[in-house]
């Protein structure tokens, strides 16, 4: 699902380990394996439980499953080694992870298989039936792309109810796009995911606040969420933060901050940011750097960038033009969360 970035034309670890509490309310260590020991035998776990009163094996299967849903594949395997009860309780989720892997292979044509969306959907649905919230979200995405929005929303809802942040985010976005839209319900779920640190949800929530969809328009609050998403690595939010600083929209005007965030967005592949950063560099006399960003923007679909780039190229020597094209072809976007 694609969403327009304000105000121009341009416009993904999902889980963390839960802490455990015993019946007396005492906190347990996180389930992440430590750097000293990635595995622990059931014998060691039983010994530890018997000596310090923390009996993981006594937890109900339902609670173990809820904990397991939040774990990445490596942590799920590590948790399965805690004791026999955990191994047995988490077996469905381990099986679901295998279905997830096959679903990804069929969806993207990896691992020696041809892309096949029907087989991908079948694998995701089998994983979802075994309790994987990640599989629910991926199956929902395929349903959404096929126009089966009711089925997609149902899967997003189930994943969201189980605490999945991507499920909450996608559910919020879906409520904005279904017919008729339900902006208030959308904002509710986007707030849930945003408060737990989901950068895409933070960006979408900022858009709602900026345009007054499902909530009273609040530019200052919108800028705050744009900034949170940008600091978390969300590229489109970086671009919007730059505009907020430039035009004093919810943030104090700052040319330095505007330039900083525009460059960050440009370096992570935002084509409109590349165009605007290229123009800024040209105005400062940095012709070669300007052409690099303008060429990248042109390749990204910013048609206005091509004319400016051609004008600058005419002012450069043949050697400089060759150097520019070499830099462009070697350029790689910096990593981001979007």
mmCIF file of C-alpha atoms in Angstrom:
data_model
loop_
_atom_site.group_PDB
_atom_site.id
_atom_site.type_symbol
_atom_site.label_atom_id
_atom_site.label_comp_id
_atom_site.label_asym_id
_atom_site.label_seq_id
_atom_site.Cartn_x
_atom_site.Cartn_y
_atom_site.Cartn_z
ATOM 1 C CA UNK A 1 0.000 0.000 0.000
ATOM 2 C CA UNK A 2 1.561 3.245 -1.118
ATOM 3 C CA UNK A 3 0.913 6.609 0.475
ATOM 4 C CA UNK A 4 1.593 10.081 -0.815
ATOM 5 C CA UNK A 5 4.200 12.135 1.002
ATOM 6 C CA UNK A 6 3.166 15.669 1.967
ATOM 7 C CA UNK A 7 3.245 17.821 -0.026
ATOM 8 C CA UNK A 8 4.976 16.501 -3.188
ATOM 9 C CA UNK A 9 4.461 13.596 -5.586
ATOM 10 C CA UNK A 10 7.049 11.248 -4.187
ATOM 11 C CA UNK A 11 6.412 9.014 -2.001
ATOM 12 C CA UNK A 12 9.294 -3.207 6.685
ATOM 13 C CA UNK A 13 13.296 -5.911 14.125
ATOM 14 C CA UNK A 14 9.461 -6.298 14.226
ATOM 15 C CA UNK A 15 9.426 -8.044 17.552
ATOM 16 C CA UNK A 16 11.148 -7.720 20.893
ATOM 17 C CA UNK A 17 11.466 -10.240 23.671
ATOM 18 C CA UNK A 18 8.943 -9.987 26.492
ATOM 19 C CA UNK A 19 9.918 -10.065 30.128
ATOM 20 C CA UNK A 20 8.342 -12.852 32.128
ATOM 21 C CA UNK A 21 6.653 -12.603 35.499
ATOM 22 C CA UNK A 22 6.044 -15.486 37.861
ATOM 23 C CA UNK A 23 2.975 -15.749 40.032
ATOM 24 C CA UNK A 24 4.632 -13.610 42.701
ATOM 25 C CA UNK A 25 5.253 -10.779 40.258
ATOM 26 C CA UNK A 26 9.037 -11.240 40.170
ATOM 27 C CA UNK A 27 10.674 -10.236 36.891
ATOM 28 C CA UNK A 28 12.620 -12.819 34.917
ATOM 29 C CA UNK A 29 15.489 -12.332 32.545
ATOM 30 C CA UNK A 30 14.736 -11.623 28.894
ATOM 31 C CA UNK A 31 14.573 -14.557 26.527
ATOM 32 C CA UNK A 32 17.380 -13.230 24.373
ATOM 33 C CA UNK A 33 20.339 -15.665 24.466
ATOM 34 C CA UNK A 34 23.399 -13.964 25.968
ATOM 35 C CA UNK A 35 26.733 -13.671 24.232
ATOM 36 C CA UNK A 36 28.128 -16.147 26.778
ATOM 37 C CA UNK A 37 25.546 -18.857 26.033
ATOM 38 C CA UNK A 38 23.214 -19.037 23.047
ATOM 39 C CA UNK A 39 21.724 -22.322 24.150
ATOM 40 C CA UNK A 40 20.691 -23.805 27.447
ATOM 41 C CA UNK A 41 19.828 -27.425 28.019
ATOM 42 C CA UNK A 42 16.584 -28.487 29.624
ATOM 43 C CA UNK A 43 18.648 -29.884 32.473
ATOM 44 C CA UNK A 44 20.275 -26.541 33.182
ATOM 45 C CA UNK A 45 16.938 -24.769 32.910
ATOM 46 C CA UNK A 46 15.300 -27.170 35.348
ATOM 47 C CA UNK A 47 18.191 -26.789 37.757
ATOM 48 C CA UNK A 48 17.965 -23.011 37.619
ATOM 49 C CA UNK A 49 14.215 -23.087 38.112
ATOM 50 C CA UNK A 50 14.424 -25.357 41.117
ATOM 51 C CA UNK A 51 17.045 -23.237 42.864
ATOM 52 C CA UNK A 52 15.673 -19.735 42.365
ATOM 53 C CA UNK A 53 11.918 -20.373 42.284
ATOM 54 C CA UNK A 54 11.479 -19.412 38.611
ATOM 55 C CA UNK A 55 9.768 -22.409 37.071
ATOM 56 C CA UNK A 56 9.243 -21.581 33.393
ATOM 57 C CA UNK A 57 7.814 -25.051 32.762
ATOM 58 C CA UNK A 58 4.859 -24.266 35.012
ATOM 59 C CA UNK A 59 3.554 -21.536 32.704
ATOM 60 C CA UNK A 60 0.307 -22.389 30.841
ATOM 61 C CA UNK A 61 0.714 -23.349 27.169
ATOM 62 C CA UNK A 62 -1.480 -20.417 26.159
ATOM 63 C CA UNK A 63 0.871 -17.931 27.854
ATOM 64 C CA UNK A 64 3.942 -19.568 26.342
ATOM 65 C CA UNK A 65 2.327 -19.246 22.902
ATOM 66 C CA UNK A 66 1.605 -15.547 23.478
ATOM 67 C CA UNK A 67 5.245 -15.026 24.434
ATOM 68 C CA UNK A 68 6.443 -17.067 21.452
ATOM 69 C CA UNK A 69 4.431 -15.029 18.956
ATOM 70 C CA UNK A 70 6.592 -11.999 19.772
ATOM 71 C CA UNK A 71 9.908 -13.738 19.112
ATOM 72 C CA UNK A 72 12.135 -13.707 16.051
ATOM 73 C CA UNK A 73 13.138 -17.077 14.594
ATOM 74 C CA UNK A 74 16.522 -17.301 16.437
ATOM 75 C CA UNK A 75 14.930 -16.313 19.761
ATOM 76 C CA UNK A 76 12.078 -18.752 19.171
ATOM 77 C CA UNK A 77 14.555 -21.583 18.727
ATOM 78 C CA UNK A 78 16.457 -20.498 21.837
ATOM 79 C CA UNK A 79 13.234 -20.306 23.893
ATOM 80 C CA UNK A 80 12.281 -23.801 22.723
ATOM 81 C CA UNK A 81 15.362 -25.141 24.510
ATOM 82 C CA UNK A 82 14.297 -23.758 27.892
ATOM 83 C CA UNK A 83 12.530 -26.964 28.903
ATOM 84 C CA UNK A 84 10.338 -29.744 27.549
ATOM 85 C CA UNK A 85 7.119 -27.795 28.170
ATOM 86 C CA UNK A 86 8.385 -24.847 26.154
ATOM 87 C CA UNK A 87 9.665 -27.102 23.388
ATOM 88 C CA UNK A 88 6.256 -28.724 23.030
ATOM 89 C CA UNK A 89 4.243 -25.512 23.399
ATOM 90 C CA UNK A 90 6.299 -23.642 20.807
ATOM 91 C CA UNK A 91 6.325 -26.432 18.229
ATOM 92 C CA UNK A 92 3.410 -24.927 16.227
ATOM 93 C CA UNK A 93 5.225 -21.599 15.973
ATOM 94 C CA UNK A 94 8.425 -23.297 14.817
ATOM 95 C CA UNK A 95 6.372 -25.008 12.114
ATOM 96 C CA UNK A 96 4.783 -21.658 11.262
ATOM 97 C CA UNK A 97 8.247 -20.169 10.758
ATOM 98 C CA UNK A 98 8.978 -22.852 8.156
ATOM 99 C CA UNK A 99 5.785 -21.949 6.305
ATOM 100 C CA UNK A 100 6.844 -18.300 6.508
ATOM 101 C CA UNK A 101 10.176 -19.104 4.886
ATOM 102 C CA UNK A 102 8.495 -20.962 2.043
ATOM 103 C CA UNK A 103 5.978 -18.164 1.646
ATOM 104 C CA UNK A 104 8.783 -15.624 1.272
ATOM 105 C CA UNK A 105 10.536 -17.842 -1.258
ATOM 106 C CA UNK A 106 7.437 -18.190 -3.416
ATOM 107 C CA UNK A 107 6.558 -14.509 -3.070
ATOM 108 C CA UNK A 108 9.972 -13.215 -4.135
ATOM 109 C CA UNK A 109 11.238 -16.123 -6.234
ATOM 110 C CA UNK A 110 14.105 -16.985 -3.907
ATOM 111 C CA UNK A 111 15.829 -20.221 -2.937
ATOM 112 C CA UNK A 112 15.614 -21.769 -6.372
ATOM 113 C CA UNK A 113 11.839 -21.475 -6.796
ATOM 114 C CA UNK A 114 9.844 -19.436 -9.301
ATOM 115 C CA UNK A 115 7.593 -16.637 -8.003
ATOM 116 C CA UNK A 116 4.131 -18.019 -7.294
ATOM 117 C CA UNK A 117 1.733 -15.841 -5.327
ATOM 118 C CA UNK A 118 -0.844 -18.614 -4.925
ATOM 119 C CA UNK A 119 1.703 -20.882 -3.240
ATOM 120 C CA UNK A 120 3.005 -17.953 -1.207
ATOM 121 C CA UNK A 121 -0.494 -17.168 0.051
ATOM 122 C CA UNK A 122 -1.115 -20.836 0.880
ATOM 123 C CA UNK A 123 2.099 -21.002 2.908
ATOM 124 C CA UNK A 124 1.330 -17.764 4.764
ATOM 125 C CA UNK A 125 -2.189 -18.934 5.593
ATOM 126 C CA UNK A 126 -0.832 -22.202 7.004
ATOM 127 C CA UNK A 127 1.601 -20.228 9.132
ATOM 128 C CA UNK A 128 -1.191 -17.920 10.256
ATOM 129 C CA UNK A 129 -3.334 -20.893 11.256
ATOM 130 C CA UNK A 130 -0.495 -21.997 13.533
ATOM 131 C CA UNK A 131 -0.419 -18.610 15.266
ATOM 132 C CA UNK A 132 2.264 -16.642 13.413
ATOM 133 C CA UNK A 133 1.311 -12.963 13.359
ATOM 134 C CA UNK A 134 3.978 -12.300 10.727
ATOM 135 C CA UNK A 135 2.251 -14.819 8.459
ATOM 136 C CA UNK A 136 -1.094 -13.139 9.130
ATOM 137 C CA UNK A 137 0.314 -9.804 8.002
ATOM 138 C CA UNK A 138 1.951 -11.251 4.874
ATOM 139 C CA UNK A 139 -1.212 -13.122 3.897
ATOM 140 C CA UNK A 140 -3.168 -9.917 4.481
ATOM 141 C CA UNK A 141 -0.862 -8.025 2.141
ATOM 142 C CA UNK A 142 -1.526 -10.485 -0.685
ATOM 143 C CA UNK A 143 -5.275 -10.348 -0.085
ATOM 144 C CA UNK A 144 -5.110 -6.529 -0.118
ATOM 145 C CA UNK A 145 -3.180 -6.460 -3.393
ATOM 146 C CA UNK A 146 -5.816 -8.754 -4.896
ATOM 147 C CA UNK A 147 -8.605 -6.441 -3.827
ATOM 148 C CA UNK A 148 -9.910 -8.801 -1.129
ATOM 149 C CA UNK A 149 -9.820 -6.068 1.486
ATOM 150 C CA UNK A 150 -12.249 -7.662 3.942
ATOM 151 C CA UNK A 151 -10.023 -10.731 4.233
ATOM 152 C CA UNK A 152 -6.943 -8.537 4.571
ATOM 153 C CA UNK A 153 -8.486 -6.435 7.327
ATOM 154 C CA UNK A 154 -9.572 -9.565 9.204
ATOM 155 C CA UNK A 155 -5.996 -10.883 9.216
ATOM 156 C CA UNK A 156 -4.547 -7.507 10.185
ATOM 157 C CA UNK A 157 -7.079 -7.311 13.017
ATOM 158 C CA UNK A 158 -6.121 -10.749 14.314
ATOM 159 C CA UNK A 159 -2.412 -9.911 14.205
ATOM 160 C CA UNK A 160 -3.031 -6.532 15.869
ATOM 161 C CA UNK A 161 -5.066 -8.125 18.653
ATOM 162 C CA UNK A 162 -2.096 -10.412 19.324
ATOM 163 C CA UNK A 163 0.198 -7.377 19.646
ATOM 164 C CA UNK A 164 1.901 -7.375 16.245
ATOM 165 C CA UNK A 165 3.069 -3.825 15.446
ATOM 166 C CA UNK A 166 2.956 -4.257 11.675
ATOM 167 C CA UNK A 167 -0.541 -5.674 12.063
ATOM 168 C CA UNK A 168 -1.586 -2.577 14.013
ATOM 169 C CA UNK A 169 0.015 -0.258 11.467
ATOM 170 C CA UNK A 170 -1.489 -2.022 8.443
ATOM 171 C CA UNK A 171 -4.879 -2.144 10.120
ATOM 172 C CA UNK A 172 -4.745 1.607 10.687
ATOM 173 C CA UNK A 173 -3.760 2.297 7.084
ATOM 174 C CA UNK A 174 -6.435 -0.105 5.827
ATOM 175 C CA UNK A 175 -9.140 1.785 7.709
ATOM 176 C CA UNK A 176 -8.041 4.922 5.847
ATOM 177 C CA UNK A 177 -8.398 3.228 2.461
ATOM 178 C CA UNK A 178 -11.457 0.972 2.733
ATOM 179 C CA UNK A 179 -14.861 2.122 1.496
ATOM 180 C CA UNK A 180 -16.240 3.821 3.448
ATOM 181 C CA UNK A 181 -13.073 4.871 5.308
ATOM 182 C CA UNK A 182 -12.988 4.892 9.087
ATOM 183 C CA UNK A 183 -10.404 7.572 10.013
ATOM 184 C CA UNK A 184 -11.079 7.510 13.760
ATOM 185 C CA UNK A 185 -10.480 3.763 13.972
ATOM 186 C CA UNK A 186 -7.410 4.231 11.786
ATOM 187 C CA UNK A 187 -5.929 6.842 14.108
ATOM 188 C CA UNK A 188 -6.609 4.622 17.132
ATOM 189 C CA UNK A 189 -4.512 1.769 15.727
ATOM 190 C CA UNK A 190 -1.831 4.082 14.392
ATOM 191 C CA UNK A 191 -1.461 5.577 17.863
ATOM 192 C CA UNK A 192 -1.107 2.069 19.326
ATOM 193 C CA UNK A 193 1.713 1.160 16.930
ATOM 194 C CA UNK A 194 3.342 4.608 17.076
ATOM 195 C CA UNK A 195 3.588 4.617 20.853
ATOM 196 C CA UNK A 196 5.433 1.286 20.617
ATOM 197 C CA UNK A 197 7.981 2.707 18.170
ATOM 198 C CA UNK A 198 6.732 1.577 14.734
ATOM 199 C CA UNK A 199 8.197 4.195 12.373
ATOM 200 C CA UNK A 200 5.795 3.692 9.472
ATOM 201 C CA UNK A 201 2.847 4.073 11.833
ATOM 202 C CA UNK A 202 4.420 7.231 13.266
ATOM 203 C CA UNK A 203 4.690 8.680 9.776
ATOM 204 C CA UNK A 204 1.093 7.768 8.886
ATOM 205 C CA UNK A 205 -0.152 9.184 12.179
ATOM 206 C CA UNK A 206 1.715 12.418 11.448
ATOM 207 C CA UNK A 207 -0.035 12.630 8.070
ATOM 208 C CA UNK A 208 -3.419 12.209 9.775
ATOM 209 C CA UNK A 209 -2.587 14.951 12.268
ATOM 210 C CA UNK A 210 -1.255 17.191 9.514
ATOM 211 C CA UNK A 211 -4.394 16.885 7.395
ATOM 212 C CA UNK A 212 -6.947 16.417 10.181
ATOM 213 C CA UNK A 213 -8.042 12.896 9.202
ATOM 214 C CA UNK A 214 -9.761 11.110 12.081
ATOM 215 C CA UNK A 215 -8.359 13.639 14.527
ATOM 216 C CA UNK A 216 -8.258 17.409 14.972
ATOM 217 C CA UNK A 217 -5.610 19.034 12.789
ATOM 218 C CA UNK A 218 -2.493 19.668 14.857
ATOM 219 C CA UNK A 219 0.620 20.758 12.949
ATOM 220 C CA UNK A 220 2.860 20.838 15.998
ATOM 221 C CA UNK A 221 1.900 17.299 16.999
ATOM 222 C CA UNK A 222 2.280 16.159 13.390
ATOM 223 C CA UNK A 223 5.818 17.565 13.278
ATOM 224 C CA UNK A 224 6.631 15.754 16.512
ATOM 225 C CA UNK A 225 5.628 12.407 15.020
ATOM 226 C CA UNK A 226 7.391 13.166 11.726
ATOM 227 C CA UNK A 227 10.540 13.794 13.744
ATOM 228 C CA UNK A 228 10.167 10.564 15.736
ATOM 229 C CA UNK A 229 9.738 8.555 12.535
ATOM 230 C CA UNK A 230 12.676 10.335 10.905
ATOM 231 C CA UNK A 231 14.930 9.668 13.878
ATOM 232 C CA UNK A 232 13.884 6.024 13.598
ATOM 233 C CA UNK A 233 15.101 5.916 9.999
ATOM 234 C CA UNK A 234 11.877 6.434 8.010
ATOM 235 C CA UNK A 235 12.905 8.217 4.811
ATOM 236 C CA UNK A 236 9.655 9.932 3.857
ATOM 237 C CA UNK A 237 9.460 11.345 7.371
ATOM 238 C CA UNK A 238 12.978 12.764 6.971
ATOM 239 C CA UNK A 239 11.816 14.680 3.909
ATOM 240 C CA UNK A 240 8.766 16.031 5.733
ATOM 241 C CA UNK A 241 10.851 17.049 8.755
ATOM 242 C CA UNK A 242 13.047 19.061 6.406
ATOM 243 C CA UNK A 243 9.970 20.864 5.069
ATOM 244 C CA UNK A 244 8.706 21.503 8.602
ATOM 245 C CA UNK A 245 12.001 23.186 9.515
ATOM 246 C CA UNK A 246 12.135 25.100 6.232
ATOM 247 C CA UNK A 247 8.576 26.481 6.352
ATOM 248 C CA UNK A 248 8.233 26.640 10.166
ATOM 249 C CA UNK A 249 5.438 24.062 10.167
ATOM 250 C CA UNK A 250 5.278 22.828 13.763
ATOM 251 C CA UNK A 251 9.032 23.268 14.242
ATOM 252 C CA UNK A 252 11.111 26.423 14.713
ATOM 253 C CA UNK A 253 12.574 27.574 11.419
ATOM 254 C CA UNK A 254 16.119 26.279 10.968
ATOM 255 C CA UNK A 255 17.984 26.340 7.659
ATOM 256 C CA UNK A 256 20.682 24.068 9.067
ATOM 257 C CA UNK A 257 18.213 21.416 10.276
ATOM 258 C CA UNK A 258 16.258 21.622 7.024
ATOM 259 C CA UNK A 259 19.416 20.974 4.995
ATOM 260 C CA UNK A 260 20.516 18.162 7.300
ATOM 261 C CA UNK A 261 17.251 16.223 7.013
ATOM 262 C CA UNK A 262 16.926 16.881 3.280
ATOM 263 C CA UNK A 263 20.382 15.399 2.712
ATOM 264 C CA UNK A 264 19.590 12.412 4.925
ATOM 265 C CA UNK A 265 16.480 11.682 2.892
ATOM 266 C CA UNK A 266 18.393 12.173 -0.369
ATOM 267 C CA UNK A 267 21.178 9.831 0.714
ATOM 268 C CA UNK A 268 18.582 7.157 1.417
ATOM 269 C CA UNK A 269 17.002 7.311 -2.010
ATOM 270 C CA UNK A 270 14.135 9.806 -1.707
ATOM 271 C CA UNK A 271 13.987 11.173 -5.264
ATOM 272 C CA UNK A 272 12.281 14.485 -4.462
ATOM 273 C CA UNK A 273 14.817 15.117 -1.678
ATOM 274 C CA UNK A 274 17.607 14.346 -4.154
ATOM 275 C CA UNK A 275 16.164 16.936 -6.541
ATOM 276 C CA UNK A 276 15.850 19.637 -3.884
ATOM 277 C CA UNK A 277 19.248 18.886 -2.363
ATOM 278 C CA UNK A 278 20.767 19.014 -5.845
ATOM 279 C CA UNK A 279 19.246 22.453 -6.421
ATOM 280 C CA UNK A 280 20.654 23.673 -3.102
ATOM 281 C CA UNK A 281 24.124 22.417 -3.995
ATOM 282 C CA UNK A 282 23.953 24.115 -7.405
ATOM 283 C CA UNK A 283 22.987 27.414 -5.787
ATOM 284 C CA UNK A 284 26.140 27.122 -3.649
ATOM 285 C CA UNK A 285 28.376 26.452 -6.639
ATOM 286 C CA UNK A 286 28.847 22.705 -5.978
ATOM 287 C CA UNK A 287 28.170 21.734 -9.564
ATOM 288 C CA UNK A 288 29.551 18.183 -9.615
ATOM 289 C CA UNK A 289 27.782 17.177 -6.392
ATOM 290 C CA UNK A 290 24.630 18.868 -7.630
ATOM 291 C CA UNK A 291 24.638 16.899 -10.873
ATOM 292 C CA UNK A 292 25.083 13.613 -8.986
ATOM 293 C CA UNK A 293 21.942 14.222 -6.921
ATOM 294 C CA UNK A 294 20.003 15.608 -9.880
ATOM 295 C CA UNK A 295 20.872 12.570 -11.998
ATOM 296 C CA UNK A 296 19.766 10.275 -9.178
ATOM 297 C CA UNK A 297 16.515 12.229 -8.890
ATOM 298 C CA UNK A 298 15.987 11.960 -12.652
ATOM 299 C CA UNK A 299 16.454 8.203 -12.502
ATOM 300 C CA UNK A 300 13.982 8.156 -9.624
ATOM 301 C CA UNK A 301 11.285 9.775 -11.747
ATOM 302 C CA UNK A 302 11.670 13.482 -10.954
ATOM 303 C CA UNK A 303 11.213 14.881 -14.477
ATOM 304 C CA UNK A 304 11.947 18.492 -13.447
ATOM 305 C CA UNK A 305 15.421 17.413 -12.408
ATOM 306 C CA UNK A 306 16.505 16.448 -15.930
ATOM 307 C CA UNK A 307 16.425 19.983 -17.352
ATOM 308 C CA UNK A 308 18.486 21.497 -14.519
ATOM 309 C CA UNK A 309 20.970 18.632 -14.721
ATOM 310 C CA UNK A 310 21.453 19.129 -18.487
ATOM 311 C CA UNK A 311 22.067 22.857 -18.023
ATOM 312 C CA UNK A 312 24.794 22.169 -15.448
ATOM 313 C CA UNK A 313 26.393 19.397 -17.528
ATOM 314 C CA UNK A 314 26.920 21.871 -20.365
ATOM 315 C CA UNK A 315 29.061 23.935 -17.996
ATOM 316 C CA UNK A 316 31.358 20.998 -17.128
ATOM 317 C CA UNK A 317 34.304 19.581 -18.999
ATOM 318 C CA UNK A 318 34.061 16.177 -20.661
ATOM 319 C CA UNK A 319 36.264 14.675 -17.944
ATOM 320 C CA UNK A 320 34.054 16.118 -15.201
ATOM 321 C CA UNK A 321 30.950 14.756 -16.913
ATOM 322 C CA UNK A 322 32.519 11.295 -17.039
ATOM 323 C CA UNK A 323 33.437 11.581 -13.343
ATOM 324 C CA UNK A 324 29.849 12.506 -12.477
ATOM 325 C CA UNK A 325 28.404 9.488 -14.275
ATOM 326 C CA UNK A 326 30.916 7.224 -12.546
ATOM 327 C CA UNK A 327 29.884 8.595 -9.137
ATOM 328 C CA UNK A 328 26.209 8.127 -9.968
ATOM 329 C CA UNK A 329 26.694 4.532 -11.103
ATOM 330 C CA UNK A 330 28.654 3.716 -7.935
ATOM 331 C CA UNK A 331 26.108 5.364 -5.625
ATOM 332 C CA UNK A 332 24.205 3.176 -3.174
ATOM 333 C CA UNK A 333 21.416 4.300 -0.874
ATOM 334 C CA UNK A 334 22.118 4.299 2.845
ATOM 335 C CA UNK A 335 20.021 1.851 4.889
ATOM 336 C CA UNK A 336 16.678 2.998 6.263
ATOM 337 C CA UNK A 337 13.606 1.584 7.984
ATOM 338 C CA UNK A 338 11.322 2.275 5.022
#
